[in-house]
């Protein structure tokens, strides 16, 4: 069966934490943080932040925030015991230098420590912020234009036809462009022809009827036009005046240059039009009200959200047009504008619209005049319904398998443990039975019946099991073709009867369409749960029983009994797995180092005066004895625990490098799980940065069987950061020179089995010499392991092998370092 392994950007995350398929294709930008440290981002978030994935995952999210918002963001993502807002607006710097405003909304995933794992939804609010800035700038410009207007008083003696401006003749001449004594025709002469008739008529009307004069005209400038004036060199002038009774008929008034005001008003009109177009185009609903709370603007998104149906809501009361419900009381919100304005940050509530109830977040800003008086409000409304639906979907998919709808393994184990604890408290104690169901050879089903046939088996079988079992029983998809079944309140006889019936129903089902129907085989392990044991013990025992049933031919049930020798051997393995878990959690690992010595002189070996050693790890056994790595590392690798051990070693190695007074270089063996895991790249960088360790002093040792496209990519990333690599065990089994050419390594380690016997075997000697020669041709330093006698070292010296390692050079020695439960939380 196709196993649906994910190669998505979140494949480094454990499957029980988040479903990678949903995360990658979510309709919103998402970032998963552990504290302040991002651990996964989807493609939409990468587009917003404008940075590569490895860079975003390299440090705290506040690294990319602008200085004024970094500290606030750290507090927002921290769990310091004080309540924090659910959203935050922060400015970020993209790699291309562009500054963008993002709104971060956070939520917690169920089943994950609330103090560490935070799911952030990221929205780009740059357009809204720019509109706010434009409004502030244009308000300031209008006030400056009004203050900068030039005005002069004037006096027209009608009978003498003489125009004067006491103390301001020159200023008046500049406005009209005249020279010498000014008369009425001078005023008219330098007015744009299209305005001359209107000015003559207005002056005559003021003289004859006493009607006040108020007219704007374009006047010709005396000099060349400047930036901002009207085309043709005219300036806009406002003439205001009134007839005055007296011995002589006169008209007095004020002439004001309003060109700048007109230019500013025109610019404001254009920018207001642009702003309204932008507001109509953005996704969030924007509503503006006046001081009385009446709507005077709403964009297209607001019309859609409110369901206006073409009805113009402008001029209507916000409280009547927008029906809001209080989130706590579920009652209509009284005085919503005041509550929105008083809310600290965004306010969450519900909106009643034609399509039903919508979850919204509402952010309000007051519009104030120069004196600080509120002239209105701008409200930005975001519809959270889809986001919350997506969050609920994420929550479900983080705990349930998408194909079958059954609980994922971590969720199943959690429920199993909870039921065990509950059953132990009962009087009498509740009887529990655990079944491990495994369909045999679903991969072959896919090959024979077409891709997807195995998924059909799992999906239909899950549906059948839901129908056959009671609502109190617990079902879960453990992994691949395996399903876990917890039977509650089920004594042994009843459990055997139920499992017999389940197996008969499953193996009698026919899958596929007409003409290509097929049946499957299934193996079932049954164990009666010990309420003194625990979920892990029960799961491992049931799995061992199912495996035994499968080895016997399948289509049968294997019940675990303490006197079953085959399953008892399996249980011994379970004990060892549990011992490894215990060692990781309770400081049960010990570090050893073995010297790696230059064979030739230090300069030609490139030793740079450094002492070199390779680290290894041993485990404290049940009786306090130290177990060699060969006794537990293969088991750890099989049960996906070797990566945790590798991280423990890397963390302690960095501590050694910090405390060593002399220059040293440390070799650290890595498992296939670690080097294939993209999160290990982030971990290694974080550890060296945390302890201020030089990365070139760390040599990661891998074997050829770890080679894969992902491995090569991660090795290249680490080498770019300064780490170096050693390819170990070369010459054992199927060593490939083609693979050696592809792997980005710096050292070649010759397998010890070849080195140990080469003094007595010319063939092995030739092989060692050939490997050493190939390594040098490829400009790699060579290391011979298994050097257990002086003759071997002399022979390696004649071959000019660079370094030697073995009991003759130095035996493994214990390295005492500061201990703890494991790597820091930063990793």
PDB file of C-alpha atoms in Angstrom, residues 9-263:
ATOM      1  CA  UNK A   9       7.882  21.583   4.210  1.00  0.00           C
ATOM      2  CA  UNK A  10       6.516  20.331   7.523  1.00  0.00           C
ATOM      3  CA  UNK A  11       7.711  16.727   7.180  1.00  0.00           C
ATOM      4  CA  UNK A  12      10.203  17.410   9.979  1.00  0.00           C
ATOM      5  CA  UNK A  13       7.353  17.823  12.408  1.00  0.00           C
ATOM      6  CA  UNK A  14       6.048  14.745  14.152  1.00  0.00           C
ATOM      7  CA  UNK A  15       2.897  13.519  12.466  1.00  0.00           C
ATOM      8  CA  UNK A  16       1.016  13.600  15.742  1.00  0.00           C
ATOM      9  CA  UNK A  17       1.528  17.360  16.126  1.00  0.00           C
ATOM     10  CA  UNK A  18       0.095  18.593  12.845  1.00  0.00           C
ATOM     11  CA  UNK A  19      -1.170  17.207   9.543  1.00  0.00           C
ATOM     12  CA  UNK A  20       1.340  18.325   6.904  1.00  0.00           C
ATOM     13  CA  UNK A  21      -1.098  18.150   3.953  1.00  0.00           C
ATOM     14  CA  UNK A  22      -3.595  20.485   5.606  1.00  0.00           C
ATOM     15  CA  UNK A  23      -0.846  22.779   6.896  1.00  0.00           C
ATOM     16  CA  UNK A  24       0.769  23.229   3.463  1.00  0.00           C
ATOM     17  CA  UNK A  25      -2.549  23.955   1.672  1.00  0.00           C
ATOM     18  CA  UNK A  26      -4.298  25.988   4.354  1.00  0.00           C
ATOM     19  CA  UNK A  27      -6.126  29.069   2.933  1.00  0.00           C
ATOM     20  CA  UNK A  28      -4.188  31.335   5.292  1.00  0.00           C
ATOM     21  CA  UNK A  29      -0.507  31.872   6.062  1.00  0.00           C
ATOM     22  CA  UNK A  30       0.449  29.713   9.082  1.00  0.00           C
ATOM     23  CA  UNK A  31       3.520  29.581  11.343  1.00  0.00           C
ATOM     24  CA  UNK A  32       3.948  26.956  14.072  1.00  0.00           C
ATOM     25  CA  UNK A  33       6.102  28.265  16.940  1.00  0.00           C
ATOM     26  CA  UNK A  34       7.651  26.557  19.910  1.00  0.00           C
ATOM     27  CA  UNK A  35       7.809  29.521  22.242  1.00  0.00           C
ATOM     28  CA  UNK A  36       9.404  32.328  20.181  1.00  0.00           C
ATOM     29  CA  UNK A  37      11.075  29.816  17.806  1.00  0.00           C
ATOM     30  CA  UNK A  38       9.324  28.958  14.519  1.00  0.00           C
ATOM     31  CA  UNK A  39       9.440  25.224  13.798  1.00  0.00           C
ATOM     32  CA  UNK A  40       7.354  25.147  10.616  1.00  0.00           C
ATOM     33  CA  UNK A  41       5.896  27.550   8.066  1.00  0.00           C
ATOM     34  CA  UNK A  42       3.665  26.928   5.061  1.00  0.00           C
ATOM     35  CA  UNK A  43       4.192  28.333   1.566  1.00  0.00           C
ATOM     36  CA  UNK A  44       1.718  31.197   2.081  1.00  0.00           C
ATOM     37  CA  UNK A  45       3.764  32.393   5.084  1.00  0.00           C
ATOM     38  CA  UNK A  46       6.989  32.160   3.056  1.00  0.00           C
ATOM     39  CA  UNK A  47       5.427  34.427   0.401  1.00  0.00           C
ATOM     40  CA  UNK A  48       4.452  37.018   3.054  1.00  0.00           C
ATOM     41  CA  UNK A  49       7.776  37.060   4.912  1.00  0.00           C
ATOM     42  CA  UNK A  50       9.811  36.997   1.687  1.00  0.00           C
ATOM     43  CA  UNK A  51      12.506  34.781   3.192  1.00  0.00           C
ATOM     44  CA  UNK A  52      13.651  31.192   2.579  1.00  0.00           C
ATOM     45  CA  UNK A  53      12.356  28.504   4.915  1.00  0.00           C
ATOM     46  CA  UNK A  54      15.749  27.711   6.512  1.00  0.00           C
ATOM     47  CA  UNK A  55      16.268  31.373   7.358  1.00  0.00           C
ATOM     48  CA  UNK A  56      12.859  31.757   9.040  1.00  0.00           C
ATOM     49  CA  UNK A  57      13.473  28.591  11.080  1.00  0.00           C
ATOM     50  CA  UNK A  58      17.000  29.666  12.088  1.00  0.00           C
ATOM     51  CA  UNK A  59      16.066  31.847  15.067  1.00  0.00           C
ATOM     52  CA  UNK A  60      13.272  33.544  17.010  1.00  0.00           C
ATOM     53  CA  UNK A  61      10.512  35.138  14.953  1.00  0.00           C
ATOM     54  CA  UNK A  62      11.412  38.525  16.489  1.00  0.00           C
ATOM     55  CA  UNK A  63      14.715  38.406  14.519  1.00  0.00           C
ATOM     56  CA  UNK A  64      12.825  39.661  11.463  1.00  0.00           C
ATOM     57  CA  UNK A  65      10.610  42.173  13.258  1.00  0.00           C
ATOM     58  CA  UNK A  66      11.594  45.832  13.214  1.00  0.00           C
ATOM     59  CA  UNK A  67      13.298  47.009  16.388  1.00  0.00           C
ATOM     60  CA  UNK A  68      10.308  48.836  17.883  1.00  0.00           C
ATOM     61  CA  UNK A  69       8.168  45.667  17.687  1.00  0.00           C
ATOM     62  CA  UNK A  70      10.667  42.890  18.515  1.00  0.00           C
ATOM     63  CA  UNK A  71      10.284  43.074  22.306  1.00  0.00           C
ATOM     64  CA  UNK A  72       6.495  43.255  22.036  1.00  0.00           C
ATOM     65  CA  UNK A  73       6.524  40.174  19.783  1.00  0.00           C
ATOM     66  CA  UNK A  74       8.697  38.251  22.267  1.00  0.00           C
ATOM     67  CA  UNK A  75       6.170  38.994  25.029  1.00  0.00           C
ATOM     68  CA  UNK A  76       3.298  38.028  22.711  1.00  0.00           C
ATOM     69  CA  UNK A  77       4.832  34.583  22.092  1.00  0.00           C
ATOM     70  CA  UNK A  78       6.057  33.982  25.649  1.00  0.00           C
ATOM     71  CA  UNK A  79       4.208  32.280  28.497  1.00  0.00           C
ATOM     72  CA  UNK A  80       5.215  34.439  31.465  1.00  0.00           C
ATOM     73  CA  UNK A  81       2.107  33.925  33.502  1.00  0.00           C
ATOM     74  CA  UNK A  82       0.447  37.187  32.451  1.00  0.00           C
ATOM     75  CA  UNK A  83      -2.506  37.412  30.065  1.00  0.00           C
ATOM     76  CA  UNK A  84      -1.647  38.452  26.519  1.00  0.00           C
ATOM     77  CA  UNK A  85      -3.608  39.666  23.525  1.00  0.00           C
ATOM     78  CA  UNK A  86      -4.830  37.146  20.950  1.00  0.00           C
ATOM     79  CA  UNK A  87      -3.436  39.239  18.072  1.00  0.00           C
ATOM     80  CA  UNK A  88      -0.573  41.628  17.458  1.00  0.00           C
ATOM     81  CA  UNK A  89       0.385  44.039  14.659  1.00  0.00           C
ATOM     82  CA  UNK A  90       4.120  43.980  13.888  1.00  0.00           C
ATOM     83  CA  UNK A  91       6.274  45.456  11.103  1.00  0.00           C
ATOM     84  CA  UNK A  92       8.670  42.960   9.455  1.00  0.00           C
ATOM     85  CA  UNK A  93      11.606  43.472   7.078  1.00  0.00           C
ATOM     86  CA  UNK A  94      11.664  41.196   4.030  1.00  0.00           C
ATOM     87  CA  UNK A  95      14.976  40.017   2.552  1.00  0.00           C
ATOM     88  CA  UNK A  96      14.516  42.419  -0.384  1.00  0.00           C
ATOM     89  CA  UNK A  97      14.330  45.356   2.047  1.00  0.00           C
ATOM     90  CA  UNK A  98      10.591  45.868   1.743  1.00  0.00           C
ATOM     91  CA  UNK A  99       8.789  46.751   4.981  1.00  0.00           C
ATOM     92  CA  UNK A 100       5.454  44.969   5.539  1.00  0.00           C
ATOM     93  CA  UNK A 101       2.919  45.111   8.379  1.00  0.00           C
ATOM     94  CA  UNK A 102       1.512  41.742   9.518  1.00  0.00           C
ATOM     95  CA  UNK A 103      -1.194  40.899  11.985  1.00  0.00           C
ATOM     96  CA  UNK A 104      -0.413  37.733  13.975  1.00  0.00           C
ATOM     97  CA  UNK A 105      -3.326  35.818  15.525  1.00  0.00           C
ATOM     98  CA  UNK A 106      -2.430  32.924  17.799  1.00  0.00           C
ATOM     99  CA  UNK A 107      -4.058  29.733  18.947  1.00  0.00           C
ATOM    100  CA  UNK A 108      -2.984  26.553  20.752  1.00  0.00           C
ATOM    101  CA  UNK A 109      -3.146  23.013  19.376  1.00  0.00           C
ATOM    102  CA  UNK A 110      -4.901  20.443  21.648  1.00  0.00           C
ATOM    103  CA  UNK A 111      -2.632  17.790  23.072  1.00  0.00           C
ATOM    104  CA  UNK A 112       0.399  20.060  22.949  1.00  0.00           C
ATOM    105  CA  UNK A 113       2.022  21.893  25.870  1.00  0.00           C
ATOM    106  CA  UNK A 114       0.323  25.294  25.957  1.00  0.00           C
ATOM    107  CA  UNK A 115       3.560  26.990  26.982  1.00  0.00           C
ATOM    108  CA  UNK A 116       5.403  25.958  23.844  1.00  0.00           C
ATOM    109  CA  UNK A 117       3.366  25.202  20.738  1.00  0.00           C
ATOM    110  CA  UNK A 118       1.519  28.137  19.183  1.00  0.00           C
ATOM    111  CA  UNK A 119      -0.185  28.200  15.784  1.00  0.00           C
ATOM    112  CA  UNK A 120       0.004  31.693  14.249  1.00  0.00           C
ATOM    113  CA  UNK A 121      -2.281  32.878  11.445  1.00  0.00           C
ATOM    114  CA  UNK A 122      -0.539  35.699   9.556  1.00  0.00           C
ATOM    115  CA  UNK A 123      -2.377  38.432   7.595  1.00  0.00           C
ATOM    116  CA  UNK A 124      -0.853  41.281   5.580  1.00  0.00           C
ATOM    117  CA  UNK A 125      -2.305  44.643   6.780  1.00  0.00           C
ATOM    118  CA  UNK A 126       0.239  46.876   5.039  1.00  0.00           C
ATOM    119  CA  UNK A 127      -2.404  48.519   2.815  1.00  0.00           C
ATOM    120  CA  UNK A 128      -4.511  49.528   5.813  1.00  0.00           C
ATOM    121  CA  UNK A 129      -1.473  50.980   7.615  1.00  0.00           C
ATOM    122  CA  UNK A 130      -0.489  52.964   4.522  1.00  0.00           C
ATOM    123  CA  UNK A 131      -3.997  54.419   4.295  1.00  0.00           C
ATOM    124  CA  UNK A 132      -3.785  55.552   7.906  1.00  0.00           C
ATOM    125  CA  UNK A 133      -0.459  57.263   7.149  1.00  0.00           C
ATOM    126  CA  UNK A 134      -1.853  58.977   4.040  1.00  0.00           C
ATOM    127  CA  UNK A 135      -4.745  60.364   6.065  1.00  0.00           C
ATOM    128  CA  UNK A 136      -2.437  61.844   8.689  1.00  0.00           C
ATOM    129  CA  UNK A 137      -0.087  63.348   6.095  1.00  0.00           C
ATOM    130  CA  UNK A 138      -2.828  64.967   4.036  1.00  0.00           C
ATOM    131  CA  UNK A 139      -4.514  66.452   7.093  1.00  0.00           C
ATOM    132  CA  UNK A 140      -1.215  68.109   8.022  1.00  0.00           C
ATOM    133  CA  UNK A 141      -0.640  69.378   4.470  1.00  0.00           C
ATOM    134  CA  UNK A 142      -4.075  70.981   4.313  1.00  0.00           C
ATOM    135  CA  UNK A 143      -3.499  72.883   7.551  1.00  0.00           C
ATOM    136  CA  UNK A 144      -0.106  74.130   6.345  1.00  0.00           C
ATOM    137  CA  UNK A 145      -1.620  75.258   3.042  1.00  0.00           C
ATOM    138  CA  UNK A 146      -4.290  77.246   4.859  1.00  0.00           C
ATOM    139  CA  UNK A 147      -1.742  79.009   7.046  1.00  0.00           C
ATOM    140  CA  UNK A 148       0.528  79.740   4.148  1.00  0.00           C
ATOM    141  CA  UNK A 149      -2.117  81.567   2.059  1.00  0.00           C
ATOM    142  CA  UNK A 150      -1.169  85.205   1.179  1.00  0.00           C
ATOM    143  CA  UNK A 151      -3.858  87.825   1.744  1.00  0.00           C
ATOM    144  CA  UNK A 152      -3.900  91.629   1.293  1.00  0.00           C
ATOM    145  CA  UNK A 153      -6.601  94.245   1.942  1.00  0.00           C
ATOM    146  CA  UNK A 154      -7.669  96.545  -0.900  1.00  0.00           C
ATOM    147  CA  UNK A 155      -9.733  99.717  -1.326  1.00  0.00           C
ATOM    148  CA  UNK A 156     -11.420 100.813  -4.560  1.00  0.00           C
ATOM    149  CA  UNK A 157     -12.453 104.480  -4.838  1.00  0.00           C
ATOM    150  CA  UNK A 158     -15.255 104.089  -7.338  1.00  0.00           C
ATOM    151  CA  UNK A 159     -15.555 107.778  -8.399  1.00  0.00           C
ATOM    152  CA  UNK A 160     -11.772 108.238  -8.875  1.00  0.00           C
ATOM    153  CA  UNK A 161     -11.428 104.667 -10.165  1.00  0.00           C
ATOM    154  CA  UNK A 162      -8.388 104.165  -7.987  1.00  0.00           C
ATOM    155  CA  UNK A 163      -7.436 100.885  -6.365  1.00  0.00           C
ATOM    156  CA  UNK A 164      -5.119 100.985  -3.356  1.00  0.00           C
ATOM    157  CA  UNK A 165      -3.834  98.619  -0.708  1.00  0.00           C
ATOM    158  CA  UNK A 166      -2.485 100.594   2.257  1.00  0.00           C
ATOM    159  CA  UNK A 167       1.009  99.272   2.938  1.00  0.00           C
ATOM    160  CA  UNK A 168       0.495  96.373   0.515  1.00  0.00           C
ATOM    161  CA  UNK A 169       0.710  97.969  -2.926  1.00  0.00           C
ATOM    162  CA  UNK A 170       3.592  95.762  -3.988  1.00  0.00           C
ATOM    163  CA  UNK A 171       1.856  92.642  -2.783  1.00  0.00           C
ATOM    164  CA  UNK A 172      -1.304  93.647  -4.660  1.00  0.00           C
ATOM    165  CA  UNK A 173       0.708  94.323  -7.789  1.00  0.00           C
ATOM    166  CA  UNK A 174       2.202  90.837  -7.503  1.00  0.00           C
ATOM    167  CA  UNK A 175      -1.268  89.347  -7.312  1.00  0.00           C
ATOM    168  CA  UNK A 176      -2.558  91.362 -10.311  1.00  0.00           C
ATOM    169  CA  UNK A 177       0.672  91.829 -12.248  1.00  0.00           C
ATOM    170  CA  UNK A 178       0.124  95.626 -12.587  1.00  0.00           C
ATOM    171  CA  UNK A 179       2.538  98.622 -12.372  1.00  0.00           C
ATOM    172  CA  UNK A 180       1.930 102.243 -11.328  1.00  0.00           C
ATOM    173  CA  UNK A 181      -1.477 103.481 -10.051  1.00  0.00           C
ATOM    174  CA  UNK A 182      -3.974 100.655 -10.059  1.00  0.00           C
ATOM    175  CA  UNK A 183      -7.439 101.050 -11.547  1.00  0.00           C
ATOM    176  CA  UNK A 184     -10.378  98.773 -11.997  1.00  0.00           C
ATOM    177  CA  UNK A 185      -9.359  97.797 -15.465  1.00  0.00           C
ATOM    178  CA  UNK A 186      -5.967  96.716 -14.007  1.00  0.00           C
ATOM    179  CA  UNK A 187      -7.777  94.194 -11.869  1.00  0.00           C
ATOM    180  CA  UNK A 188      -9.727  92.981 -14.872  1.00  0.00           C
ATOM    181  CA  UNK A 189      -6.815  93.153 -17.311  1.00  0.00           C
ATOM    182  CA  UNK A 190      -4.701  90.576 -15.480  1.00  0.00           C
ATOM    183  CA  UNK A 191      -7.539  88.161 -14.891  1.00  0.00           C
ATOM    184  CA  UNK A 192      -7.840  85.124 -17.132  1.00  0.00           C
ATOM    185  CA  UNK A 193     -10.160  86.074 -20.051  1.00  0.00           C
ATOM    186  CA  UNK A 194     -12.714  83.435 -19.125  1.00  0.00           C
ATOM    187  CA  UNK A 195     -13.154  85.128 -15.701  1.00  0.00           C
ATOM    188  CA  UNK A 196     -13.112  88.791 -16.810  1.00  0.00           C
ATOM    189  CA  UNK A 197     -16.836  89.147 -17.550  1.00  0.00           C
ATOM    190  CA  UNK A 198     -17.801  87.517 -14.254  1.00  0.00           C
ATOM    191  CA  UNK A 199     -15.482  89.868 -12.319  1.00  0.00           C
ATOM    192  CA  UNK A 200     -16.872  92.991 -14.084  1.00  0.00           C
ATOM    193  CA  UNK A 201     -20.420  91.881 -13.306  1.00  0.00           C
ATOM    194  CA  UNK A 202     -19.622  91.120  -9.654  1.00  0.00           C
ATOM    195  CA  UNK A 203     -17.937  94.524  -9.108  1.00  0.00           C
ATOM    196  CA  UNK A 204     -20.820  96.363 -10.770  1.00  0.00           C
ATOM    197  CA  UNK A 205     -23.397  94.473  -8.679  1.00  0.00           C
ATOM    198  CA  UNK A 206     -21.548  95.339  -5.467  1.00  0.00           C
ATOM    199  CA  UNK A 207     -21.402  99.069  -6.374  1.00  0.00           C
ATOM    200  CA  UNK A 208     -25.030  99.329  -7.463  1.00  0.00           C
ATOM    201  CA  UNK A 209     -26.848  97.059  -4.994  1.00  0.00           C
ATOM    202  CA  UNK A 210     -24.406  96.798  -2.125  1.00  0.00           C
ATOM    203  CA  UNK A 211     -24.304  93.004  -2.484  1.00  0.00           C
ATOM    204  CA  UNK A 212     -21.083  91.619  -0.952  1.00  0.00           C
ATOM    205  CA  UNK A 213     -18.366  90.647  -3.375  1.00  0.00           C
ATOM    206  CA  UNK A 214     -17.082  87.064  -3.289  1.00  0.00           C
ATOM    207  CA  UNK A 215     -15.510  85.609  -6.394  1.00  0.00           C
ATOM    208  CA  UNK A 216     -12.561  83.410  -7.274  1.00  0.00           C
ATOM    209  CA  UNK A 217     -10.620  84.247 -10.421  1.00  0.00           C
ATOM    210  CA  UNK A 218      -7.437  83.151 -12.112  1.00  0.00           C
ATOM    211  CA  UNK A 219      -4.869  85.978 -12.302  1.00  0.00           C
ATOM    212  CA  UNK A 220      -1.830  86.112 -14.558  1.00  0.00           C
ATOM    213  CA  UNK A 221       1.529  85.830 -12.823  1.00  0.00           C
ATOM    214  CA  UNK A 222       4.138  88.539 -13.415  1.00  0.00           C
ATOM    215  CA  UNK A 223       6.899  85.918 -13.635  1.00  0.00           C
ATOM    216  CA  UNK A 224       7.335  82.467 -15.191  1.00  0.00           C
ATOM    217  CA  UNK A 225       5.015  79.779 -13.849  1.00  0.00           C
ATOM    218  CA  UNK A 226       6.289  77.687 -10.946  1.00  0.00           C
ATOM    219  CA  UNK A 227       5.537  74.174  -9.781  1.00  0.00           C
ATOM    220  CA  UNK A 228       1.995  73.932  -8.454  1.00  0.00           C
ATOM    221  CA  UNK A 229       0.431  76.872 -10.337  1.00  0.00           C
ATOM    222  CA  UNK A 230      -2.350  76.488 -12.830  1.00  0.00           C
ATOM    223  CA  UNK A 231      -1.523  75.868 -16.493  1.00  0.00           C
ATOM    224  CA  UNK A 232      -0.725  79.060 -18.420  1.00  0.00           C
ATOM    225  CA  UNK A 233       0.919  80.844 -15.480  1.00  0.00           C
ATOM    226  CA  UNK A 234      -2.292  81.797 -13.594  1.00  0.00           C
ATOM    227  CA  UNK A 235      -2.816  81.789  -9.851  1.00  0.00           C
ATOM    228  CA  UNK A 236      -6.153  81.382  -8.175  1.00  0.00           C
ATOM    229  CA  UNK A 237      -7.198  84.443  -6.137  1.00  0.00           C
ATOM    230  CA  UNK A 238     -10.243  84.890  -3.900  1.00  0.00           C
ATOM    231  CA  UNK A 239     -11.617  88.457  -3.993  1.00  0.00           C
ATOM    232  CA  UNK A 240     -13.958  89.393  -1.177  1.00  0.00           C
ATOM    233  CA  UNK A 241     -15.367  92.885  -0.515  1.00  0.00           C
ATOM    234  CA  UNK A 242     -18.323  95.096   0.346  1.00  0.00           C
ATOM    235  CA  UNK A 243     -19.608  98.583  -0.562  1.00  0.00           C
ATOM    236  CA  UNK A 244     -19.056 101.241   2.139  1.00  0.00           C
ATOM    237  CA  UNK A 245     -21.275 104.294   2.578  1.00  0.00           C
ATOM    238  CA  UNK A 246     -19.529 107.686   2.947  1.00  0.00           C
ATOM    239  CA  UNK A 247     -18.672 110.939   1.174  1.00  0.00           C
ATOM    240  CA  UNK A 248     -17.262 108.884  -1.673  1.00  0.00           C
ATOM    241  CA  UNK A 249     -18.446 105.534  -2.911  1.00  0.00           C
ATOM    242  CA  UNK A 250     -15.917 102.853  -2.028  1.00  0.00           C
ATOM    243  CA  UNK A 251     -15.554  99.079  -2.071  1.00  0.00           C
ATOM    244  CA  UNK A 252     -13.148  97.541   0.459  1.00  0.00           C
ATOM    245  CA  UNK A 253     -12.084  93.960   0.598  1.00  0.00           C
ATOM    246  CA  UNK A 254      -9.427  91.268   0.888  1.00  0.00           C
ATOM    247  CA  UNK A 255      -7.552  89.445  -1.900  1.00  0.00           C
ATOM    248  CA  UNK A 256      -6.279  86.012  -0.950  1.00  0.00           C
ATOM    249  CA  UNK A 257      -4.027  83.718  -2.980  1.00  0.00           C
ATOM    250  CA  UNK A 258      -5.816  80.342  -2.752  1.00  0.00           C
ATOM    251  CA  UNK A 259      -3.736  78.536  -5.393  1.00  0.00           C
ATOM    252  CA  UNK A 260      -2.071  76.246  -2.858  1.00  0.00           C
ATOM    253  CA  UNK A 261      -5.387  75.517  -1.215  1.00  0.00           C
ATOM    254  CA  UNK A 262      -6.882  74.491  -4.547  1.00  0.00           C
ATOM    255  CA  UNK A 263      -3.856  72.363  -5.362  1.00  0.00           C
TER     256      UNK A 263
END
